[in-house]
mmCIF file of C-alpha atoms and ligand atoms in Angstrom:
data_model
loop_
_atom_site.group_PDB
_atom_site.id
_atom_site.type_symbol
_atom_site.label_atom_id
_atom_site.label_comp_id
_atom_site.label_asym_id
_atom_site.label_seq_id
_atom_site.Cartn_x
_atom_site.Cartn_y
_atom_site.Cartn_z
ATOM 1 C CA MET A 1 -0.051 -0.044 0.043
ATOM 2 C CA THR A 2 1.541 3.320 -1.090
ATOM 3 C CA GLY A 3 -1.434 5.525 -0.612
ATOM 4 C CA VAL A 4 -1.021 6.881 -4.188
ATOM 5 C CA PRO A 5 -4.366 6.822 -6.021
ATOM 6 C CA ASP A 6 -4.604 5.237 -9.412
ATOM 7 C CA ILE A 7 -6.047 7.099 -12.402
ATOM 8 C CA THR A 8 -7.906 5.118 -15.094
ATOM 9 C CA LEU A 9 -6.932 6.096 -18.624
ATOM 10 C CA ASN A 10 -9.308 6.083 -21.709
ATOM 11 C CA ASN A 11 -8.355 2.498 -22.524
ATOM 12 C CA GLY A 12 -8.974 1.085 -18.951
ATOM 13 C CA VAL A 13 -5.261 0.999 -18.073
ATOM 14 C CA THR A 14 -4.406 2.572 -14.593
ATOM 15 C CA ILE A 15 -1.530 4.826 -13.894
ATOM 16 C CA PRO A 16 -0.244 5.798 -10.318
ATOM 17 C CA GLN A 17 -1.103 9.598 -9.986
ATOM 18 C CA LEU A 18 2.248 10.364 -8.408
ATOM 19 C CA GLY A 19 5.533 9.132 -10.136
ATOM 20 C CA PHE A 20 9.069 9.917 -10.354
ATOM 21 C CA GLY A 21 10.772 12.084 -13.075
ATOM 22 C CA THR A 22 14.296 11.441 -14.314
ATOM 23 C CA PHE A 23 14.979 14.434 -16.558
ATOM 24 C CA GLN A 24 18.459 15.779 -15.974
ATOM 25 C CA ILE A 25 19.523 12.975 -13.812
ATOM 26 C CA PRO A 26 23.039 11.824 -15.127
ATOM 27 C CA PRO A 27 23.141 8.217 -16.208
ATOM 28 C CA GLU A 28 25.735 7.429 -13.531
ATOM 29 C CA GLU A 29 23.377 8.582 -10.895
ATOM 30 C CA THR A 30 20.082 7.196 -12.393
ATOM 31 C CA ARG A 31 20.075 3.555 -11.219
ATOM 32 C CA GLU A 32 20.839 4.510 -7.579
ATOM 33 C CA THR A 33 18.397 7.421 -7.501
ATOM 34 C CA THR A 34 15.541 5.489 -9.220
ATOM 35 C CA LEU A 35 16.142 2.646 -6.648
ATOM 36 C CA ALA A 36 15.824 5.326 -3.828
ATOM 37 C CA ALA A 37 12.353 6.290 -5.430
ATOM 38 C CA LEU A 38 11.229 2.578 -5.724
ATOM 39 C CA GLU A 39 12.257 1.981 -2.062
ATOM 40 C CA THR A 40 10.455 5.024 -0.977
ATOM 41 C CA GLY A 41 7.175 3.596 -2.594
ATOM 42 C CA TYR A 42 7.046 5.284 -6.002
ATOM 43 C CA ARG A 43 5.679 2.860 -8.603
ATOM 44 C CA HIS A 44 5.752 5.078 -11.621
ATOM 45 C CA ILE A 45 8.958 6.320 -13.458
ATOM 46 C CA ASP A 46 9.056 8.800 -16.182
ATOM 47 C CA THR A 47 12.057 8.770 -18.636
ATOM 48 C CA ALA A 48 12.667 9.566 -22.344
ATOM 49 C CA GLU A 49 15.261 8.606 -24.996
ATOM 50 C CA MET A 50 16.407 12.316 -24.837
ATOM 51 C CA TYR A 51 17.223 11.954 -21.118
ATOM 52 C CA GLY A 52 20.138 9.538 -21.933
ATOM 53 C CA ASN A 53 19.223 7.277 -18.958
ATOM 54 C CA GLU A 54 16.792 4.651 -20.189
ATOM 55 C CA LYS A 55 19.422 1.939 -19.627
ATOM 56 C CA GLU A 56 19.758 2.932 -15.979
ATOM 57 C CA VAL A 57 16.203 3.313 -15.402
ATOM 58 C CA GLY A 58 15.476 -0.131 -16.706
ATOM 59 C CA GLN A 59 18.401 -1.570 -14.648
ATOM 60 C CA ALA A 60 16.820 -0.101 -11.420
ATOM 61 C CA VAL A 61 13.416 -1.560 -12.268
ATOM 62 C CA ARG A 62 14.964 -4.940 -12.870
ATOM 63 C CA ASP A 63 17.157 -4.807 -9.675
ATOM 64 C CA SER A 64 14.387 -3.549 -7.438
ATOM 65 C CA GLY A 65 12.925 -6.963 -6.912
ATOM 66 C CA LEU A 66 9.501 -5.719 -7.702
ATOM 67 C CA ASP A 67 7.228 -7.474 -10.082
ATOM 68 C CA ARG A 68 7.287 -5.821 -13.588
ATOM 69 C CA ASP A 69 3.505 -5.405 -13.401
ATOM 70 C CA ASP A 70 3.958 -3.438 -10.145
ATOM 71 C CA VAL A 71 5.891 -0.550 -11.639
ATOM 72 C CA PHE A 72 4.431 1.861 -14.369
ATOM 73 C CA VAL A 73 7.217 2.880 -16.889
ATOM 74 C CA THR A 74 6.902 5.803 -19.423
ATOM 75 C CA SER A 75 9.266 6.722 -22.114
ATOM 76 C CA LYS A 76 9.155 9.187 -25.156
ATOM 77 C CA LEU A 77 10.126 9.234 -28.750
ATOM 78 C CA ASP A 78 13.167 11.116 -29.669
ATOM 79 C CA ASN A 79 12.659 14.455 -31.614
ATOM 80 C CA GLY A 80 14.852 13.122 -34.487
ATOM 81 C CA ALA A 81 12.660 10.121 -35.050
ATOM 82 C CA HIS A 82 9.437 11.505 -36.157
ATOM 83 C CA ALA A 83 9.291 9.769 -39.669
ATOM 84 C CA HIS A 84 7.196 6.637 -39.400
ATOM 85 C CA ASP A 85 9.976 4.017 -39.867
ATOM 86 C CA ASP A 86 12.414 6.008 -37.554
ATOM 87 C CA ALA A 87 9.756 6.027 -34.842
ATOM 88 C CA LEU A 88 9.370 2.271 -35.092
ATOM 89 C CA ARG A 89 13.161 1.890 -34.865
ATOM 90 C CA ALA A 90 13.214 4.331 -31.983
ATOM 91 C CA PHE A 91 10.827 2.360 -30.059
ATOM 92 C CA ASP A 92 12.797 -0.740 -30.418
ATOM 93 C CA ARG A 93 15.802 1.156 -29.234
ATOM 94 C CA THR A 94 14.079 2.273 -26.192
ATOM 95 C CA MET A 95 12.922 -1.307 -25.498
ATOM 96 C CA ASP A 96 16.413 -2.547 -25.932
ATOM 97 C CA ASP A 97 17.865 0.006 -23.629
ATOM 98 C CA LEU A 98 15.164 -0.410 -20.928
ATOM 99 C CA GLY A 99 15.602 -4.166 -21.110
ATOM 100 C CA LEU A 100 11.917 -4.651 -20.316
ATOM 101 C CA GLU A 101 9.423 -6.968 -21.948
ATOM 102 C CA TYR A 102 6.900 -4.289 -22.347
ATOM 103 C CA LEU A 103 6.472 -0.569 -21.788
ATOM 104 C CA ASP A 104 3.517 0.944 -20.073
ATOM 105 C CA LEU A 105 3.308 4.308 -21.851
ATOM 106 C CA PHE A 106 5.036 5.680 -24.859
ATOM 107 C CA LEU A 107 4.704 9.411 -25.907
ATOM 108 C CA ILE A 108 5.512 11.623 -28.950
ATOM 109 C CA HIS A 109 7.786 14.004 -26.804
ATOM 110 C CA TRP A 110 7.215 17.180 -28.753
ATOM 111 C CA PRO A 111 4.617 17.841 -31.618
ATOM 112 C CA LEU A 112 7.323 19.705 -33.779
ATOM 113 C CA PRO A 113 4.549 21.147 -36.036
ATOM 114 C CA ASP A 114 7.097 22.684 -38.464
ATOM 115 C CA ARG A 115 9.128 19.634 -38.861
ATOM 116 C CA GLY A 116 7.043 16.968 -40.617
ATOM 117 C CA ASP A 117 3.732 15.561 -39.685
ATOM 118 C CA PHE A 118 3.003 14.248 -36.292
ATOM 119 C CA VAL A 119 -0.035 12.355 -37.698
ATOM 120 C CA GLU A 120 2.482 10.124 -39.514
ATOM 121 C CA THR A 121 4.429 9.728 -36.248
ATOM 122 C CA TRP A 122 1.225 8.809 -34.340
ATOM 123 C CA ARG A 123 0.543 6.015 -36.963
ATOM 124 C CA ALA A 124 3.756 4.348 -35.911
ATOM 125 C CA LEU A 125 2.824 4.671 -32.275
ATOM 126 C CA GLU A 126 -0.642 3.157 -33.031
ATOM 127 C CA GLU A 127 1.130 0.106 -34.729
ATOM 128 C CA VAL A 128 3.338 -0.491 -31.713
ATOM 129 C CA TYR A 129 0.198 -0.141 -29.532
ATOM 130 C CA ARG A 130 -1.497 -2.792 -31.393
ATOM 131 C CA SER A 131 1.493 -5.166 -31.261
ATOM 132 C CA GLY A 132 0.915 -5.054 -27.477
ATOM 133 C CA ARG A 133 4.480 -4.143 -26.618
ATOM 134 C CA VAL A 134 3.173 -0.888 -25.072
ATOM 135 C CA LYS A 135 0.122 -0.730 -22.984
ATOM 136 C CA SER A 136 -0.820 2.811 -23.696
ATOM 137 C CA ILE A 137 0.232 5.633 -26.097
ATOM 138 C CA GLY A 138 0.084 9.341 -25.740
ATOM 139 C CA VAL A 139 1.519 12.689 -26.575
ATOM 140 C CA SER A 140 3.455 15.385 -24.744
ATOM 141 C CA ASN A 141 3.476 19.131 -25.221
ATOM 142 C CA PHE A 142 0.560 19.121 -27.596
ATOM 143 C CA GLN A 143 -1.583 22.317 -27.807
ATOM 144 C CA PRO A 144 -5.325 22.019 -28.344
ATOM 145 C CA ASN A 145 -4.876 22.663 -32.200
ATOM 146 C CA HIS A 146 -2.402 19.829 -32.397
ATOM 147 C CA LEU A 147 -4.727 17.486 -30.487
ATOM 148 C CA ARG A 148 -7.593 18.379 -32.750
ATOM 149 C CA ARG A 149 -5.654 17.583 -35.797
ATOM 150 C CA LEU A 150 -4.502 14.225 -34.270
ATOM 151 C CA LEU A 151 -8.045 13.263 -33.198
ATOM 152 C CA ASP A 152 -9.461 14.050 -36.661
ATOM 153 C CA ASN A 153 -6.859 11.878 -38.564
ATOM 154 C CA SER A 154 -6.395 8.901 -36.222
ATOM 155 C CA THR A 155 -8.230 5.973 -34.538
ATOM 156 C CA VAL A 156 -6.506 5.767 -31.081
ATOM 157 C CA VAL A 157 -7.174 8.760 -28.798
ATOM 158 C CA PRO A 158 -3.977 9.571 -26.855
ATOM 159 C CA ALA A 159 -4.269 8.335 -23.243
ATOM 160 C CA VAL A 160 -2.409 11.261 -21.966
ATOM 161 C CA ASN A 161 -0.964 14.719 -22.833
ATOM 162 C CA GLN A 162 2.168 15.445 -20.765
ATOM 163 C CA ILE A 163 2.519 19.287 -20.622
ATOM 164 C CA GLU A 164 4.271 21.782 -18.473
ATOM 165 C CA VAL A 165 1.955 22.684 -15.578
ATOM 166 C CA HIS A 166 2.609 24.550 -12.297
ATOM 167 C CA PRO A 167 1.289 27.507 -10.279
ATOM 168 C CA TYR A 168 2.828 30.013 -12.675
ATOM 169 C CA LEU A 169 1.441 28.135 -15.663
ATOM 170 C CA THR A 170 -1.883 26.582 -14.887
ATOM 171 C CA GLN A 171 -2.758 25.547 -18.519
ATOM 172 C CA ASP A 172 -6.634 25.847 -18.029
ATOM 173 C CA ALA A 173 -7.185 25.608 -21.884
ATOM 174 C CA VAL A 174 -5.171 22.526 -22.602
ATOM 175 C CA ARG A 175 -6.331 20.736 -19.469
ATOM 176 C CA SER A 176 -9.986 21.327 -20.171
ATOM 177 C CA PHE A 177 -9.701 20.370 -23.750
ATOM 178 C CA GLY A 178 -7.879 17.116 -22.571
ATOM 179 C CA ALA A 179 -10.771 16.463 -20.041
ATOM 180 C CA GLU A 180 -13.380 16.902 -22.802
ATOM 181 C CA GLN A 181 -11.598 14.316 -24.811
ATOM 182 C CA ASP A 182 -10.797 11.897 -21.971
ATOM 183 C CA ILE A 183 -7.267 12.556 -22.215
ATOM 184 C CA VAL A 184 -5.399 12.683 -18.781
ATOM 185 C CA THR A 185 -3.118 15.689 -18.152
ATOM 186 C CA GLU A 186 0.318 14.889 -16.925
ATOM 187 C CA ALA A 187 2.128 17.973 -15.321
ATOM 188 C CA TRP A 188 5.795 18.315 -16.016
ATOM 189 C CA SER A 189 8.083 20.552 -13.975
ATOM 190 C CA PRO A 190 5.318 20.496 -11.277
ATOM 191 C CA ILE A 191 7.314 22.750 -8.947
ATOM 192 C CA ALA A 192 8.728 24.798 -11.992
ATOM 193 C CA GLN A 193 12.092 23.288 -11.157
ATOM 194 C CA GLY A 194 11.926 24.986 -7.800
ATOM 195 C CA LYS A 195 10.978 28.487 -9.084
ATOM 196 C CA VAL A 196 7.622 28.497 -7.185
ATOM 197 C CA LEU A 197 8.894 27.429 -3.868
ATOM 198 C CA ASP A 198 9.633 30.895 -2.458
ATOM 199 C CA ASP A 199 6.385 32.351 -3.511
ATOM 200 C CA PRO A 200 4.658 33.940 -0.450
ATOM 201 C CA ALA A 201 1.209 32.570 -1.266
ATOM 202 C CA ILE A 202 2.663 29.222 -1.303
ATOM 203 C CA THR A 203 4.936 29.452 1.801
ATOM 204 C CA ARG A 204 2.018 31.034 3.808
ATOM 205 C CA ILE A 205 -0.106 27.961 3.122
ATOM 206 C CA ALA A 206 2.875 25.636 3.795
ATOM 207 C CA GLU A 207 3.458 27.186 7.068
ATOM 208 C CA ARG A 208 -0.191 26.885 8.117
ATOM 209 C CA VAL A 209 -0.519 23.180 7.289
ATOM 210 C CA GLY A 210 3.015 22.393 8.556
ATOM 211 C CA ARG A 211 4.294 20.990 5.242
ATOM 212 C CA SER A 212 6.942 22.136 2.698
ATOM 213 C CA ALA A 213 6.262 24.476 -0.202
ATOM 214 C CA ALA A 214 7.068 21.603 -2.545
ATOM 215 C CA GLN A 215 4.520 19.320 -0.756
ATOM 216 C CA VAL A 216 1.861 22.109 -0.872
ATOM 217 C CA THR A 217 2.421 22.613 -4.628
ATOM 218 C CA LEU A 218 2.436 18.919 -5.446
ATOM 219 C CA ARG A 219 -0.760 18.453 -3.441
ATOM 220 C CA TRP A 220 -2.341 21.275 -5.365
ATOM 221 C CA HIS A 221 -1.705 19.121 -8.670
ATOM 222 C CA ILE A 222 -2.867 16.050 -6.959
ATOM 223 C CA GLN A 223 -6.263 17.822 -5.948
ATOM 224 C CA ARG A 224 -6.594 19.141 -9.435
ATOM 225 C CA GLY A 225 -6.608 15.635 -10.682
ATOM 226 C CA ASP A 226 -3.400 15.771 -12.769
ATOM 227 C CA VAL A 227 -0.606 13.130 -12.878
ATOM 228 C CA VAL A 228 2.824 14.306 -11.443
ATOM 229 C CA PHE A 229 6.341 13.145 -11.215
ATOM 230 C CA PRO A 230 8.720 15.424 -9.448
ATOM 231 C CA LYS A 231 12.383 14.844 -10.057
ATOM 232 C CA SER A 232 14.854 14.987 -7.341
ATOM 233 C CA VAL A 233 18.321 13.343 -6.900
ATOM 234 C CA THR A 234 18.151 14.104 -3.130
ATOM 235 C CA ARG A 235 17.011 11.207 -1.008
ATOM 236 C CA LYS A 236 15.137 13.550 1.580
ATOM 237 C CA ARG A 237 13.408 15.385 -1.137
ATOM 238 C CA ILE A 238 12.478 12.201 -2.813
ATOM 239 C CA GLU A 239 10.752 11.053 0.470
ATOM 240 C CA GLU A 240 9.197 14.604 0.988
ATOM 241 C CA ASN A 241 7.770 14.649 -2.423
ATOM 242 C CA PHE A 242 6.013 11.191 -1.756
ATOM 243 C CA ALA A 243 4.307 12.310 1.486
ATOM 244 C CA LEU A 244 1.222 13.952 -0.131
ATOM 245 C CA PHE A 245 -1.654 11.769 0.983
ATOM 246 C CA ASP A 246 -2.154 12.615 4.721
ATOM 247 C CA PHE A 247 -3.083 16.282 4.479
ATOM 248 C CA GLU A 248 -5.571 18.250 2.241
ATOM 249 C CA LEU A 249 -5.693 21.841 0.997
ATOM 250 C CA THR A 250 -8.984 23.863 1.330
ATOM 251 C CA GLU A 251 -10.880 25.292 -1.566
ATOM 252 C CA GLY A 252 -9.552 28.563 -0.673
ATOM 253 C CA ASP A 253 -5.841 27.380 -0.745
ATOM 254 C CA MET A 254 -6.525 25.632 -4.134
ATOM 255 C CA GLY A 255 -7.926 28.997 -5.428
ATOM 256 C CA ASP A 256 -5.008 31.058 -4.002
ATOM 257 C CA ILE A 257 -2.390 28.774 -5.755
ATOM 258 C CA SER A 258 -4.366 28.789 -9.069
ATOM 259 C CA ALA A 259 -4.479 32.534 -8.940
ATOM 260 C CA LEU A 260 -0.705 32.752 -9.161
ATOM 261 C CA ASN A 261 -0.978 31.878 -12.865
ATOM 262 C CA ARG A 262 0.981 34.197 -15.084
ATOM 263 C CA ASP A 263 1.383 32.011 -18.174
ATOM 264 C CA GLU A 264 5.087 31.825 -17.613
ATOM 265 C CA ARG A 265 6.907 28.737 -19.024
ATOM 266 C CA THR A 266 10.191 27.415 -17.853
ATOM 267 C CA GLY A 267 10.583 25.372 -20.962
ATOM 268 C CA PRO A 268 9.935 26.018 -24.668
ATOM 269 C CA ASP A 269 6.778 27.110 -26.350
ATOM 270 C CA PRO A 270 5.393 23.906 -28.215
ATOM 271 C CA ASP A 271 4.328 25.995 -31.173
ATOM 272 C CA ARG A 272 7.826 27.549 -31.607
ATOM 273 C CA PHE A 273 10.049 24.563 -30.480
ATOM 274 C CA HIS A 274 11.626 22.747 -33.404
ATOM 275 C CA GLY A 275 13.582 19.966 -31.662
HETATM 276 N N1 LIG B 301 7.657 15.987 -21.541
HETATM 277 C C1 LIG B 301 8.485 16.947 -21.486
HETATM 278 O O1 LIG B 301 8.851 17.717 -22.299
HETATM 279 C C2 LIG B 301 9.119 17.092 -20.040
HETATM 280 C C3 LIG B 301 9.932 18.330 -19.919
HETATM 281 C C4 LIG B 301 10.407 18.539 -18.570
HETATM 282 C C5 LIG B 301 10.251 17.609 -17.682
HETATM 283 N N2 LIG B 301 9.521 16.474 -17.831
HETATM 284 C C6 LIG B 301 9.394 15.287 -16.945
HETATM 285 O O2 LIG B 301 8.845 16.022 -15.660
HETATM 286 C C7 LIG B 301 9.637 15.594 -14.584
HETATM 287 C C8 LIG B 301 9.692 16.657 -13.561
HETATM 288 O O3 LIG B 301 10.145 17.918 -14.060
HETATM 289 P P1 LIG B 301 11.500 18.678 -13.837
HETATM 290 O O4 LIG B 301 12.501 17.633 -13.591
HETATM 291 O O5 LIG B 301 11.755 19.456 -15.059
HETATM 292 O O6 LIG B 301 11.304 19.649 -12.654
HETATM 293 P P2 LIG B 301 10.620 19.534 -11.216
HETATM 294 O O7 LIG B 301 10.277 18.180 -10.753
HETATM 295 O O8 LIG B 301 9.518 20.587 -11.216
HETATM 296 O O9 LIG B 301 11.781 20.055 -10.330
HETATM 297 C C9 LIG B 301 13.005 19.562 -10.194
HETATM 298 C C10 LIG B 301 14.016 20.374 -9.478
HETATM 299 O O10 LIG B 301 13.373 20.768 -8.200
HETATM 300 C C11 LIG B 301 14.319 20.291 -7.062
HETATM 301 N N3 LIG B 301 13.505 19.680 -6.063
HETATM 302 C C12 LIG B 301 12.719 18.499 -6.084
HETATM 303 N N4 LIG B 301 12.030 18.366 -5.036
HETATM 304 C C13 LIG B 301 12.247 19.314 -4.124
HETATM 305 C C14 LIG B 301 11.874 19.632 -2.875
HETATM 306 N N5 LIG B 301 11.020 18.961 -2.230
HETATM 307 N N6 LIG B 301 12.340 20.843 -2.366
HETATM 308 C C15 LIG B 301 13.207 21.633 -2.937
HETATM 309 N N7 LIG B 301 13.529 21.344 -4.335
HETATM 310 C C16 LIG B 301 13.200 20.358 -4.780
HETATM 311 C C17 LIG B 301 15.336 19.315 -7.693
HETATM 312 O O11 LIG B 301 16.530 19.275 -7.062
HETATM 313 P P3 LIG B 301 17.462 18.063 -6.796
HETATM 314 O O12 LIG B 301 17.428 16.996 -7.908
HETATM 315 O O13 LIG B 301 18.821 18.749 -6.787
HETATM 316 O O14 LIG B 301 17.027 17.501 -5.434
HETATM 317 C C18 LIG B 301 15.298 19.773 -9.100
HETATM 318 O O15 LIG B 301 16.296 20.845 -9.125
HETATM 319 C C19 LIG B 301 11.081 15.476 -15.346
HETATM 320 O O16 LIG B 301 12.015 14.853 -14.475
HETATM 321 C C20 LIG B 301 10.709 14.641 -16.631
HETATM 322 O O17 LIG B 301 10.436 13.313 -16.171
HETATM 323 C C21 LIG B 301 8.940 16.327 -19.181
#
């Protein structure tokens, strides 16, 4: 029992709402850090070919002693592999590197709207999905116009859209479009890589509830219903970020944090990012 709720995706597969992010964890630290997360109780790991640490993530999952079915693993397609056959090869590469029999979730990492056609890329993901080697497929950094184009030209509805979300970028339009289409929102950089942690509105709530600013921010995501996977290489923070299920924010707290929105990205704008 980890206390982490499961969310059911549009194909019936369940995903733990809280996971562990591995962006910017150097490969030489990834096995140990991922094992620390699994020991803490995380059962959902988010990686990508671009992070350069899939091998070590797979090693940690295999070395953890946990049943494969008890850990949810996500990876993402490299930006250089959007052409149909390149995408199929990239998926094979990811599976070889992870050393796992199947993947839980595979995402198109960025839409790259000016660099080819993500509908063609999606066809390759649909083929892999039908082969059974991945349990669910989805997208990342898709804006509503990208999602609309995908939905109009494909058969499988993405299970998730993984986008940047935090108190300074609440992403109301993308999240509500996703909800209408039964696409779960996953929030990346959920604490804005630390930038929101000194905000007085958040520290005030943190003081009142006796929790850290990171915990309050992550709890805000959980109560909004998004999937989150904070990253940390620090054991104490890995544990802190996991302790989110024995306190609650009031509606007032939720509103105060949402009101911090200023549409401020820490990462690239998906319409302008070319990979
Ligand atoms: N799909 C995409 O395009 C995309 C883009 C970016 C990220 N992601 C995914 O989302 C995950 C999370 O995003 P992120 O890694 O960019 O940022 P994040 O989780 O918002 O923040 C990570 C940073 O915050 C620090 N931190 C973590 N917990 C803390 C705590 N309790 N107190 C104080 N500082 C804390 C970490 O430091 P230490 O590590 O030094 O402890 C690290 O510098 C990624 O790892 C990746 O899996 C996806």
